[in-house]
Short mmCIF file of C-alpha atoms in Angstrom, two decimals:
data_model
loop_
_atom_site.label_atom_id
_atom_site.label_comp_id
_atom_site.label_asym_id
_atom_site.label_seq_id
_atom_site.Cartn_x
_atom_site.Cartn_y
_atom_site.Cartn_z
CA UNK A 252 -41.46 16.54 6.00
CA UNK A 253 -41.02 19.38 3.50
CA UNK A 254 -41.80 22.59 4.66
CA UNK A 255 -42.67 25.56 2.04
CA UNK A 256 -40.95 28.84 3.01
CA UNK A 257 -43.00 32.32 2.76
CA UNK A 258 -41.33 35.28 0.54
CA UNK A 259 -40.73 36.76 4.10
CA UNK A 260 -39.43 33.31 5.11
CA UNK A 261 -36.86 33.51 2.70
CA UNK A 262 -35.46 36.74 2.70
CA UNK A 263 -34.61 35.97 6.44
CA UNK A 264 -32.47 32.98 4.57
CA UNK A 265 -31.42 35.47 2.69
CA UNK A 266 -29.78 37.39 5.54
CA UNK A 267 -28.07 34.24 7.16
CA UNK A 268 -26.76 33.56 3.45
CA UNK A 269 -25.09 36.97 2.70
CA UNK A 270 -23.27 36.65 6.35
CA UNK A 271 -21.74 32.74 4.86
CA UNK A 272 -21.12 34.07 1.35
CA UNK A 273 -19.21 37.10 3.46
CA UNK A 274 -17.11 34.75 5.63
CA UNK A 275 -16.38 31.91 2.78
CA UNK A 276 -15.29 35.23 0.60
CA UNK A 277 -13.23 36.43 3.97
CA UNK A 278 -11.84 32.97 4.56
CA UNK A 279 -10.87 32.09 0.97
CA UNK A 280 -9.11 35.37 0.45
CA UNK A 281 -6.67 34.99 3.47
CA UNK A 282 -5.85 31.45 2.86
CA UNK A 283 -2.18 31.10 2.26
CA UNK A 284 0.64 28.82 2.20
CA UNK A 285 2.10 29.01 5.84
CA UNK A 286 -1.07 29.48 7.29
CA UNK A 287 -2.54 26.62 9.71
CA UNK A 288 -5.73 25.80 9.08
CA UNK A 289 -7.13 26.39 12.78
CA UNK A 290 -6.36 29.84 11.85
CA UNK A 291 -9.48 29.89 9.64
CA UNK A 292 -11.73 27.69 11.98
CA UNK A 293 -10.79 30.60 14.84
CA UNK A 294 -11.28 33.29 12.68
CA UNK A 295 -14.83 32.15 11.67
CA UNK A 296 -15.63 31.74 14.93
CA UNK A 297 -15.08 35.18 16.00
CA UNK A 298 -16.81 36.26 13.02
CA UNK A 299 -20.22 33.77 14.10
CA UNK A 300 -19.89 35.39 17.70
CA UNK A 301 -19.52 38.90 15.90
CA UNK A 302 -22.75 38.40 14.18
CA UNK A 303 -24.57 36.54 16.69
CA UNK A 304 -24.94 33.52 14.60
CA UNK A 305 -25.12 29.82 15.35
CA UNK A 306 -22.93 27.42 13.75
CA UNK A 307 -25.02 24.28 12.33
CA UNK A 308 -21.98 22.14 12.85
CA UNK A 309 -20.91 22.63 16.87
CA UNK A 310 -22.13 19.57 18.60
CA UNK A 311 -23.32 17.66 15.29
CA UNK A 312 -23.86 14.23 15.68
CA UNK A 313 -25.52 12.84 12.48
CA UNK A 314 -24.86 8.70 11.88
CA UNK A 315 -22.43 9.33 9.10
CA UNK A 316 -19.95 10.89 11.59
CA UNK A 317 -18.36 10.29 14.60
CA UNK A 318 -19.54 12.74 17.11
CA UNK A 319 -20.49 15.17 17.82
CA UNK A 320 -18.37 17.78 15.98
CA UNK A 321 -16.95 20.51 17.80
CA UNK A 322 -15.80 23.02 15.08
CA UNK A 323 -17.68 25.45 12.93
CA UNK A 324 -16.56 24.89 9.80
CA UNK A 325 -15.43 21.81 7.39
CA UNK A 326 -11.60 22.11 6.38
CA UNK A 327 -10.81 19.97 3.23
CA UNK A 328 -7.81 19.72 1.95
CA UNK A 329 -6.49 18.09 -1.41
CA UNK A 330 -8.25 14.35 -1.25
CA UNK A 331 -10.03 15.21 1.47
CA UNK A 332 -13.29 16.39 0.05
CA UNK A 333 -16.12 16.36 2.20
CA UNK A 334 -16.59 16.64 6.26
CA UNK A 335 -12.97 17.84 6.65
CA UNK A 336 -12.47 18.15 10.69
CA UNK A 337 -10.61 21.22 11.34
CA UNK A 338 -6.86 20.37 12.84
CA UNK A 339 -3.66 21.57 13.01
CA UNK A 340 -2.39 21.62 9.04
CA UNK A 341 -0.14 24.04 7.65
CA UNK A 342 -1.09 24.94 4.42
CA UNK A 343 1.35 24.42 1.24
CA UNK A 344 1.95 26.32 -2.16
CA UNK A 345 -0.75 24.46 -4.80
CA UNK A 346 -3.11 23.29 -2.07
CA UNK A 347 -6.34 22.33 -3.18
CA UNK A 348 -8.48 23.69 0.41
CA UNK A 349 -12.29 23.39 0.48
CA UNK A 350 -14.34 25.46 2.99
CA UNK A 351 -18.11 24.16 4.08
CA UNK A 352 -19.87 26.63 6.30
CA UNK A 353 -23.43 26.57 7.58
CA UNK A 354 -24.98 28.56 10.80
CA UNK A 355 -28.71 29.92 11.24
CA UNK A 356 -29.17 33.68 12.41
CA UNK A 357 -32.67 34.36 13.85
CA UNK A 358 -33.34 30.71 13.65
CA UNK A 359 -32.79 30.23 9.65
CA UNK A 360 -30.16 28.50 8.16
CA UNK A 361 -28.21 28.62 5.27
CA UNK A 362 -25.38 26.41 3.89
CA UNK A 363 -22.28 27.27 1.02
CA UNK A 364 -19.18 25.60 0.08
CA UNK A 365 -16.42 26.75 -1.99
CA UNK A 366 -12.96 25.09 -3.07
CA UNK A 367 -10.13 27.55 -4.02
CA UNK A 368 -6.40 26.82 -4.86
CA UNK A 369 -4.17 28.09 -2.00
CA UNK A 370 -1.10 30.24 -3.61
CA UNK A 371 -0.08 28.72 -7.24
CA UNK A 372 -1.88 25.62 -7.98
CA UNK A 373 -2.33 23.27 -10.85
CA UNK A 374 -4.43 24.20 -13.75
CA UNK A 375 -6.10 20.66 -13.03
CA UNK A 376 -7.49 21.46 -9.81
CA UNK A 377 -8.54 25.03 -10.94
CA UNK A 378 -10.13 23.14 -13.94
CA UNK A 379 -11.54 20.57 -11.40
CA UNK A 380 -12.77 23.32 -9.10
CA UNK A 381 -14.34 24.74 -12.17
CA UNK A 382 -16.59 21.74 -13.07
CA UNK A 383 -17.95 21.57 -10.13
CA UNK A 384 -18.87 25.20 -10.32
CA UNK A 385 -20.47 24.43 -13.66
CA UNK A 386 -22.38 21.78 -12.15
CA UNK A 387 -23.86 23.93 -9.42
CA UNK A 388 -24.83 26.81 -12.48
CA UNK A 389 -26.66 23.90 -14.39
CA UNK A 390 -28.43 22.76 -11.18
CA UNK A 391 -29.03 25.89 -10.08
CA UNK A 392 -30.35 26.53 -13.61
CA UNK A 393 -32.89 23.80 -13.64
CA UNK A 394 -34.30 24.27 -10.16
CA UNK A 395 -37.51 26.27 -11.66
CA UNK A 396 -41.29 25.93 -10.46
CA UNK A 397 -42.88 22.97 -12.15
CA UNK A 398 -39.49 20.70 -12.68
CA UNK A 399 -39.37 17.92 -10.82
CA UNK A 400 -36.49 17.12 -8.13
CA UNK A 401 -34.88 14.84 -11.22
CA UNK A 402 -34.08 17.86 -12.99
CA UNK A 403 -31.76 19.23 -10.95
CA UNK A 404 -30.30 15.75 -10.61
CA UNK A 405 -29.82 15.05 -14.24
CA UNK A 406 -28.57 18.93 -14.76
CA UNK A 407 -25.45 18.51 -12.46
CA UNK A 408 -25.05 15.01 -13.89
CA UNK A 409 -24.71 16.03 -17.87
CA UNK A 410 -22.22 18.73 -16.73
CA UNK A 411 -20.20 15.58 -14.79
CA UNK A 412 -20.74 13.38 -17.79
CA UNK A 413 -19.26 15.82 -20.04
CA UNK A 414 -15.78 15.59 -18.53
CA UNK A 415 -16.15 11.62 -17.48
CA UNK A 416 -16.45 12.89 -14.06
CA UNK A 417 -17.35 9.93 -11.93
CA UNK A 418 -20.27 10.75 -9.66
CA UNK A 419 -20.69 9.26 -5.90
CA UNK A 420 -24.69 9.31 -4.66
CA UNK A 421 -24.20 8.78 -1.20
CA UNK A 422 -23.86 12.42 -0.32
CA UNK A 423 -24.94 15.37 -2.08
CA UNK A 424 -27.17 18.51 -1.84
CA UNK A 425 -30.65 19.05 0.51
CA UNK A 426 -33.33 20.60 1.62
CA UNK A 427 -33.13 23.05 4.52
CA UNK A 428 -34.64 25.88 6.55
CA UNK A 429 -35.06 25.96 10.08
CA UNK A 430 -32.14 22.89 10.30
CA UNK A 431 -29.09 22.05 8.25
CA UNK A 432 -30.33 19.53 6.76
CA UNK A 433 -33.80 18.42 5.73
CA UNK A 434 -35.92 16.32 3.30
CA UNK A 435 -35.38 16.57 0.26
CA UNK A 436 -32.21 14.67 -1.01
CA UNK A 437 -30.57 16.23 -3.89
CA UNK A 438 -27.96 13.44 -5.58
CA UNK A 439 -25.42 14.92 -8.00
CA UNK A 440 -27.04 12.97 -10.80
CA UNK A 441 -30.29 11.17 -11.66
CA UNK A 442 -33.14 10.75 -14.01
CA UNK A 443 -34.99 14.23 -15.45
CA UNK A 444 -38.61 14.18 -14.95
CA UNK A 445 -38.85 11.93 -12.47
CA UNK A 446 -38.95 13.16 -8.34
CA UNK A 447 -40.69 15.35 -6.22
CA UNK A 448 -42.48 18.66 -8.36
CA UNK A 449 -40.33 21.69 -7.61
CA UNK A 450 -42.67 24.28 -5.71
CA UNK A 451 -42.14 27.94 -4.82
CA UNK A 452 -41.17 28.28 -1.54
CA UNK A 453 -39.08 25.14 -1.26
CA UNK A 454 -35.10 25.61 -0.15
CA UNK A 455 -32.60 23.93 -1.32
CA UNK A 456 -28.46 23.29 -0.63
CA UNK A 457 -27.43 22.39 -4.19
CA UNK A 458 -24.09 20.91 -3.98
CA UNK A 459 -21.87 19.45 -6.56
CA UNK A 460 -18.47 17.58 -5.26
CA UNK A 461 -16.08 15.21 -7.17
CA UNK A 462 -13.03 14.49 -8.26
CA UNK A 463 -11.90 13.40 -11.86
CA UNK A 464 -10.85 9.74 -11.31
CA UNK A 465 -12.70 8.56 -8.49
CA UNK A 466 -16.27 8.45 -6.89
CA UNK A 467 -15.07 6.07 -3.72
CA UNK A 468 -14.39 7.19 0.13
CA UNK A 469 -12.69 6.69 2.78
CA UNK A 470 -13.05 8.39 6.53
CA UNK A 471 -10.18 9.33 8.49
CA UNK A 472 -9.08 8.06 11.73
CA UNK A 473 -11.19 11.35 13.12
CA UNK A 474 -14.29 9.48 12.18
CA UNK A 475 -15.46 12.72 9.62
CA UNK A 476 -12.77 13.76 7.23
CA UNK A 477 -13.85 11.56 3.54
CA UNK A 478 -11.33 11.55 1.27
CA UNK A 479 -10.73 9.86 -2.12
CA UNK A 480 -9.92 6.55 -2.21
CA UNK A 481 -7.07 6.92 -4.89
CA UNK A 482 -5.17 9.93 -3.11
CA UNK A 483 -7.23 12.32 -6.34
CA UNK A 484 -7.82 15.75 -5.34
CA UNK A 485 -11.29 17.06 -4.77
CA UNK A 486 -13.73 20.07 -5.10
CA UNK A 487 -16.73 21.22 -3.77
CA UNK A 488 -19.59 24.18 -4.41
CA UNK A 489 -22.40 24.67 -3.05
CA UNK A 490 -25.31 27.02 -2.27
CA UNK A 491 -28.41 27.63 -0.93
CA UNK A 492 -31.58 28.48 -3.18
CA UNK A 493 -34.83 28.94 -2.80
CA UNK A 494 -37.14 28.05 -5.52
CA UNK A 495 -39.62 30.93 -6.63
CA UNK A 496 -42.22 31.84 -9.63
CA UNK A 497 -39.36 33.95 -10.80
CA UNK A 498 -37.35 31.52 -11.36
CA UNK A 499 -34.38 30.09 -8.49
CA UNK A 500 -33.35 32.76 -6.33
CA UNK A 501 -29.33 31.98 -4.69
CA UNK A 502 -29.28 33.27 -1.22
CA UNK A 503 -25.51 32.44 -0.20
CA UNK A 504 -24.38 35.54 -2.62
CA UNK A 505 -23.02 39.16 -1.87
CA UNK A 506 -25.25 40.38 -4.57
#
């Protein structure tokens, strides 16, 4: 079922966004070569506890993953692109680290992802990182009242196509509000036109992820971590909107 946020509704999403845009911006800017990666999943867990948040991912047990999870954050590093279960991994020069963060503060949630380069990294991966940033804009760009659900689709798809980005369907962006994740689903490319009519009030994670040479997975031994089948690095961005007569409003931003 779809729920339809009020303009109240959302600017309580709006408040549970600006605390994940905060930490992601936090996280990303003390990520270093040297650093262990548990560092970050402790850190944002004093910083959920600080705001008296609840992370969406403690105790998540959806089918695609062995669970339940019991960290608060996905850690992704290099091929590992999606679902990345926090562990012990020190960090190198020119690591390509991915940071997936969703909690709910007065019972609303909201959902971001960024990828950064940790200390001096490839101009591939920035370039890869990039795309997928220009894939969220384009999304983000068609999510107006009146589209249809294929817009966004096809949006985040042309941007893909224009680099010969292959494109996996299986997971991609969603709908969301008082859980992580809720009808509808938003695949990285499709068909413009076509789908459910974009209303205001409905919230959406947009989410772009590839990598250049390969749309196939595999899952770790840990039963969550996907990573690309050829060894390619991967990227990820994502955030939550909410669609309005104004035009898409992004509520995982400092602004």
């Amino acid at each position: 079922m779809i729920e339809l946020k009020t303009p109240a509704e959302i600017d309580k999403m709006a408040v549970t966004g600006r605390f994940i845009a905060k930490t992601l911006a936090e996280l990303t800017s003390i990520a270093e070569p040297g650093m262990d990666i548990m560092h970050l999943e402790k850190t944002a867990r004093k910083l959920i506890d600080d705001a008296g948040a609840k992370s969406c991912y403690w105790d998540y047990a959806p089918s695609f993953g062995s669970g339940p999870f019991r960290n608060v954050i996905c850690l992704s590093v290099n091929d590992g692109v999606l679902h990345g279960k926090p562990h012990s991994y020190v960090l190198k020069d020119g690591d390509l680290l991915t940071l997936d963060f969703a909690v709910s503060i007065d019972g609303w949630v909201a959902d971001a992802a960024r990828s950064t380069v940790v200390g001096n990294g490839s101009e591939e991966d920035q370039r890869l990182i990039d795309t997928t940033w220009a894939g969220l804009e384009a999304g983000i760009g068609a999510a107006q009242a009146g589209n249809r659900l294929g817009d966004i689709s096809k949006a985040i798809g042309d941007v893909a196509d224009s680099h010969r980005i292959p494109v996996n369907l299986d997971f991609g962006g969603h709908g969301l509000g008082h859980t992580m994740h809720e009808d509808p689903h938003v695949p990285n490319r499709g068909k413009g036109g076509r789908g459910l009519v974009l209303k205001p009030g409905l919230t959406l994670a947009i989410e772009p992820w590839w990598s250049f040479t390969s749309k196939k997975l595999t899952v770790d031994k840990d039963g969550w971590t996907l990573r690309l089948a050829d060894g390619s690095n991967g990227a990820h961005s994502e955030n939550t909107i909410a669609i309005t007569e104004d035009g898409p409003r992004i509520l995982t931003t400092l602004d």
